[in-house]
JSON list of C-alpha atoms in Angstrom, two decimals:
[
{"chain": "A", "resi": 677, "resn": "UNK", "atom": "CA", "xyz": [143.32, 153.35, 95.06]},
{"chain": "A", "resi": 678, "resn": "UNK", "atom": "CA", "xyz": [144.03, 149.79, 96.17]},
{"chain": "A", "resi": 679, "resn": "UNK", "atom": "CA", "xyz": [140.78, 150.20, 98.87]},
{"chain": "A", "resi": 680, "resn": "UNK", "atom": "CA", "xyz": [138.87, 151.04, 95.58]},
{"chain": "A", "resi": 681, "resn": "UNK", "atom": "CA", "xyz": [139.97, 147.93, 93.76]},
{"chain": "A", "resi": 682, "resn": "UNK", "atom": "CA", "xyz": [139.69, 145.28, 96.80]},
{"chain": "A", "resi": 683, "resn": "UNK", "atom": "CA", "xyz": [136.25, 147.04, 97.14]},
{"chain": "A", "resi": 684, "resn": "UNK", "atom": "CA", "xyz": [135.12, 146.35, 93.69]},
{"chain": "A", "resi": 685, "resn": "UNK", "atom": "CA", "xyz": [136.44, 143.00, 93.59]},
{"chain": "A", "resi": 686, "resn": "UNK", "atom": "CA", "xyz": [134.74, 142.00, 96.78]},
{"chain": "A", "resi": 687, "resn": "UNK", "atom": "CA", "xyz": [131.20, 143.29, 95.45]},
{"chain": "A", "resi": 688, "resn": "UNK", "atom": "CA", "xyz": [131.53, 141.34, 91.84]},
{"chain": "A", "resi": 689, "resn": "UNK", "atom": "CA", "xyz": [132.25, 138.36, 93.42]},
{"chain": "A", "resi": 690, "resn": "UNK", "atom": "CA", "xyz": [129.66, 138.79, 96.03]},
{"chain": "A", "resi": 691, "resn": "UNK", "atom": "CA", "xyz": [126.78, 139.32, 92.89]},
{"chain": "A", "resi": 692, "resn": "UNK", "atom": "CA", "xyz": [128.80, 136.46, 91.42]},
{"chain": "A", "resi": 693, "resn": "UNK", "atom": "CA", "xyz": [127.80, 134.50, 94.13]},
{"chain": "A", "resi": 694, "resn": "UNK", "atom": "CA", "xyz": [124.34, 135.80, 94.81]},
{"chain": "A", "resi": 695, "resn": "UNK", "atom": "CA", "xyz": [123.54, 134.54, 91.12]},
{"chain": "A", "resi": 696, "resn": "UNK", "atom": "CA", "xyz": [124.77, 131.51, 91.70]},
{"chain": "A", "resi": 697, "resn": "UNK", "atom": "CA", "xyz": [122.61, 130.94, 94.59]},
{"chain": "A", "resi": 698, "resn": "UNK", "atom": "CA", "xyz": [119.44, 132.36, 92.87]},
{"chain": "A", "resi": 699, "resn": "UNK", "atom": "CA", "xyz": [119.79, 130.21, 89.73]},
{"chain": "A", "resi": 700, "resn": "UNK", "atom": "CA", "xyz": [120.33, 126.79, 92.13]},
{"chain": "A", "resi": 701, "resn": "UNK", "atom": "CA", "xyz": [117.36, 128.15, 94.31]},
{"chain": "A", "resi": 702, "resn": "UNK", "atom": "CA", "xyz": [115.36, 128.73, 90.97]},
{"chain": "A", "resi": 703, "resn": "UNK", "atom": "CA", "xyz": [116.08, 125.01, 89.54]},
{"chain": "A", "resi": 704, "resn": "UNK", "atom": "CA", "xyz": [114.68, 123.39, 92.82]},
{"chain": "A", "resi": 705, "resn": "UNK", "atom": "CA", "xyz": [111.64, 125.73, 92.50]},
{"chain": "A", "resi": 706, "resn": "UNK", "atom": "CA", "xyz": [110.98, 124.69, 88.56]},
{"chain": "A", "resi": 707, "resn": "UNK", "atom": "CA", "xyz": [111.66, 121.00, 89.79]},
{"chain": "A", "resi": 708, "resn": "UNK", "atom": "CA", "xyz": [108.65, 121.46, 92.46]},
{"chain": "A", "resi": 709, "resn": "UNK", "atom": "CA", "xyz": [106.54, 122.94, 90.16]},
{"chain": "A", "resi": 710, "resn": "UNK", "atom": "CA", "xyz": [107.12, 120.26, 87.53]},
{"chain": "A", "resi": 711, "resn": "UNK", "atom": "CA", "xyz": [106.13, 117.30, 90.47]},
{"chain": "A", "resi": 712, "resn": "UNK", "atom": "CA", "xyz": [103.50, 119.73, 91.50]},
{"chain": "A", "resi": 713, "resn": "UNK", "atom": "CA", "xyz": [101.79, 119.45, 87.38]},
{"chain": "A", "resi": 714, "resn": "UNK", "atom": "CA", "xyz": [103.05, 115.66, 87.58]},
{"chain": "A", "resi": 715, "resn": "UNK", "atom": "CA", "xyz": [100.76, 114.95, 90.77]},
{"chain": "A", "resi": 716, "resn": "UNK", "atom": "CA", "xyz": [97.98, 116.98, 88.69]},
{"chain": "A", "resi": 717, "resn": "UNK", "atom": "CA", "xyz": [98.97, 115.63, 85.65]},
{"chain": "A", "resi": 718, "resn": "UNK", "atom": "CA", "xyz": [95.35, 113.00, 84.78]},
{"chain": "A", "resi": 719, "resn": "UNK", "atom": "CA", "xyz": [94.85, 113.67, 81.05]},
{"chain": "A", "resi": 720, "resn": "UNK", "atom": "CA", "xyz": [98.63, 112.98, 80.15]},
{"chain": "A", "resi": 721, "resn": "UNK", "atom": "CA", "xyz": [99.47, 110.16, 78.11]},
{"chain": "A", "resi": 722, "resn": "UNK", "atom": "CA", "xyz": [101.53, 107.40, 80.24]},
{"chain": "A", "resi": 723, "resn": "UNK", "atom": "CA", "xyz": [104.20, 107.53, 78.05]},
{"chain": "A", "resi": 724, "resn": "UNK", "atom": "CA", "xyz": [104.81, 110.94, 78.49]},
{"chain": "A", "resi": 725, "resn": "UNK", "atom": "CA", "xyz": [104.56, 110.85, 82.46]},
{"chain": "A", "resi": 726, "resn": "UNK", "atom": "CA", "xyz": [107.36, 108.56, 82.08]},
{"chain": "A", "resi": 727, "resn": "UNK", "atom": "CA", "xyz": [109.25, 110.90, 79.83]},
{"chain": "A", "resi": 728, "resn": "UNK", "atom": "CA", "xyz": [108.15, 113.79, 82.05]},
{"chain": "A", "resi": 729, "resn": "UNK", "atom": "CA", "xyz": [109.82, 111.74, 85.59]},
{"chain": "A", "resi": 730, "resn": "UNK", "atom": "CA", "xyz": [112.47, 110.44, 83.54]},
{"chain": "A", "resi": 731, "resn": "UNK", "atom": "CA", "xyz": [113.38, 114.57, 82.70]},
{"chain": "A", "resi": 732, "resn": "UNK", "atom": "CA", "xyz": [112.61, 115.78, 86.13]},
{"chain": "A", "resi": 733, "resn": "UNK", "atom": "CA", "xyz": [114.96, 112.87, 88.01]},
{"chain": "A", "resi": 734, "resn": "UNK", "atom": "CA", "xyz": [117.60, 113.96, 85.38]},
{"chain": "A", "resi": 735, "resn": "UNK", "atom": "CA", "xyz": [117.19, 117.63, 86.22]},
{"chain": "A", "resi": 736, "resn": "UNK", "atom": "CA", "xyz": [117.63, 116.83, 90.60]},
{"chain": "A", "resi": 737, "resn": "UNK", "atom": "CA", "xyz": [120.54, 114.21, 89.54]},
{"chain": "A", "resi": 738, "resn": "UNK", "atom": "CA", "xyz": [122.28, 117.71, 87.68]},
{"chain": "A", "resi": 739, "resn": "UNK", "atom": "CA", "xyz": [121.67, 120.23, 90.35]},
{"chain": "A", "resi": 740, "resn": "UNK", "atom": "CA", "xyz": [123.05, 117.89, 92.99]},
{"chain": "A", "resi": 741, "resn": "UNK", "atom": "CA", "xyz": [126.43, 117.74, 90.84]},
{"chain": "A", "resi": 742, "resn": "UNK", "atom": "CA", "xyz": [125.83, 121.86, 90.80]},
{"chain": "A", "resi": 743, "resn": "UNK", "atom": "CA", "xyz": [125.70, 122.02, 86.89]},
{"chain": "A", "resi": 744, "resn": "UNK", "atom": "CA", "xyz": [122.68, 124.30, 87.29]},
{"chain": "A", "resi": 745, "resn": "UNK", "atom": "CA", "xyz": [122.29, 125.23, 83.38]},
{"chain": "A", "resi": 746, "resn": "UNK", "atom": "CA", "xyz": [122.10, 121.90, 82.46]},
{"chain": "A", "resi": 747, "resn": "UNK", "atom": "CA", "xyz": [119.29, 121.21, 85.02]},
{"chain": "A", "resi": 748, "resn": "UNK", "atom": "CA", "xyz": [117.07, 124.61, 84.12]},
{"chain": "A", "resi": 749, "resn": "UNK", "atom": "CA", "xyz": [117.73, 123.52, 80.23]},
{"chain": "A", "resi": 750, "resn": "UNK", "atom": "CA", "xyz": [116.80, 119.60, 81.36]},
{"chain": "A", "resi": 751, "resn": "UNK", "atom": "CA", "xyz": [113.40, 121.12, 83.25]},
{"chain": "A", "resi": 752, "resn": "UNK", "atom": "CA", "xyz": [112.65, 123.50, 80.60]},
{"chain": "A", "resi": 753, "resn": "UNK", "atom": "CA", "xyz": [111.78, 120.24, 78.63]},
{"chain": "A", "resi": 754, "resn": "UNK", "atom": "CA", "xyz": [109.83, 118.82, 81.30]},
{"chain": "A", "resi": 755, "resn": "UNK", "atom": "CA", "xyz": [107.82, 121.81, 81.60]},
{"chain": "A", "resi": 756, "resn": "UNK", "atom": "CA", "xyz": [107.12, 122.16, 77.59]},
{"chain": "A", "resi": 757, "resn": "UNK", "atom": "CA", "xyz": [105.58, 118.43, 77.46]},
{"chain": "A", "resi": 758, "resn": "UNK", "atom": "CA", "xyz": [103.43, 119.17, 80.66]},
{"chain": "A", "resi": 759, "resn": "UNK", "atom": "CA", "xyz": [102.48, 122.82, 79.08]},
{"chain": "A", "resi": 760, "resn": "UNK", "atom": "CA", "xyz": [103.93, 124.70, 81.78]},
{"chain": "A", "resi": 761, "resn": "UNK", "atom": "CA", "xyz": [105.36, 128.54, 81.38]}
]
């Protein structure tokens, strides 16, 4: 029984820690894509490139601290003023 238990806890903190991973590895991906549509980004209105950088350089300064919600909720802005999915 106690094999069963230490083998249970070991694979929920293993897919604990695989999410983890994924969700930093997926905020550095929507960050890319966001400077990708920034370096594409012609018809946008100066003010909202600024508002745009100003979001994105928030979003890297959160995932460096590790507060990865924060930074996908940050880029999620980003993305709606650039019209990205």
């Amino acid at each position: 029984m106690n094999q069963f238990v230490y083998a249970m806890l070991t694979t929920t903190a293993l897919a604990w820690g695989m999410s983890a991973y994924a969700q930093v590895m997926n905020c550095a991906d929507e960050i890319r894509r966001v400077d990708a549509a920034l370096a594409r980004a012609t018809q946008l209105d100066p003010q909202r490139v600024a508002e745009v950088r100003s979001l994105r350089n928030e979003a890297s300064k959160l995932q460096a601290e590790g507060k990865t919600v924060e930074c996908l909720a940050t880029i999620e802005r980003a993305k709606a003023i650039l019209g990205l999915r």
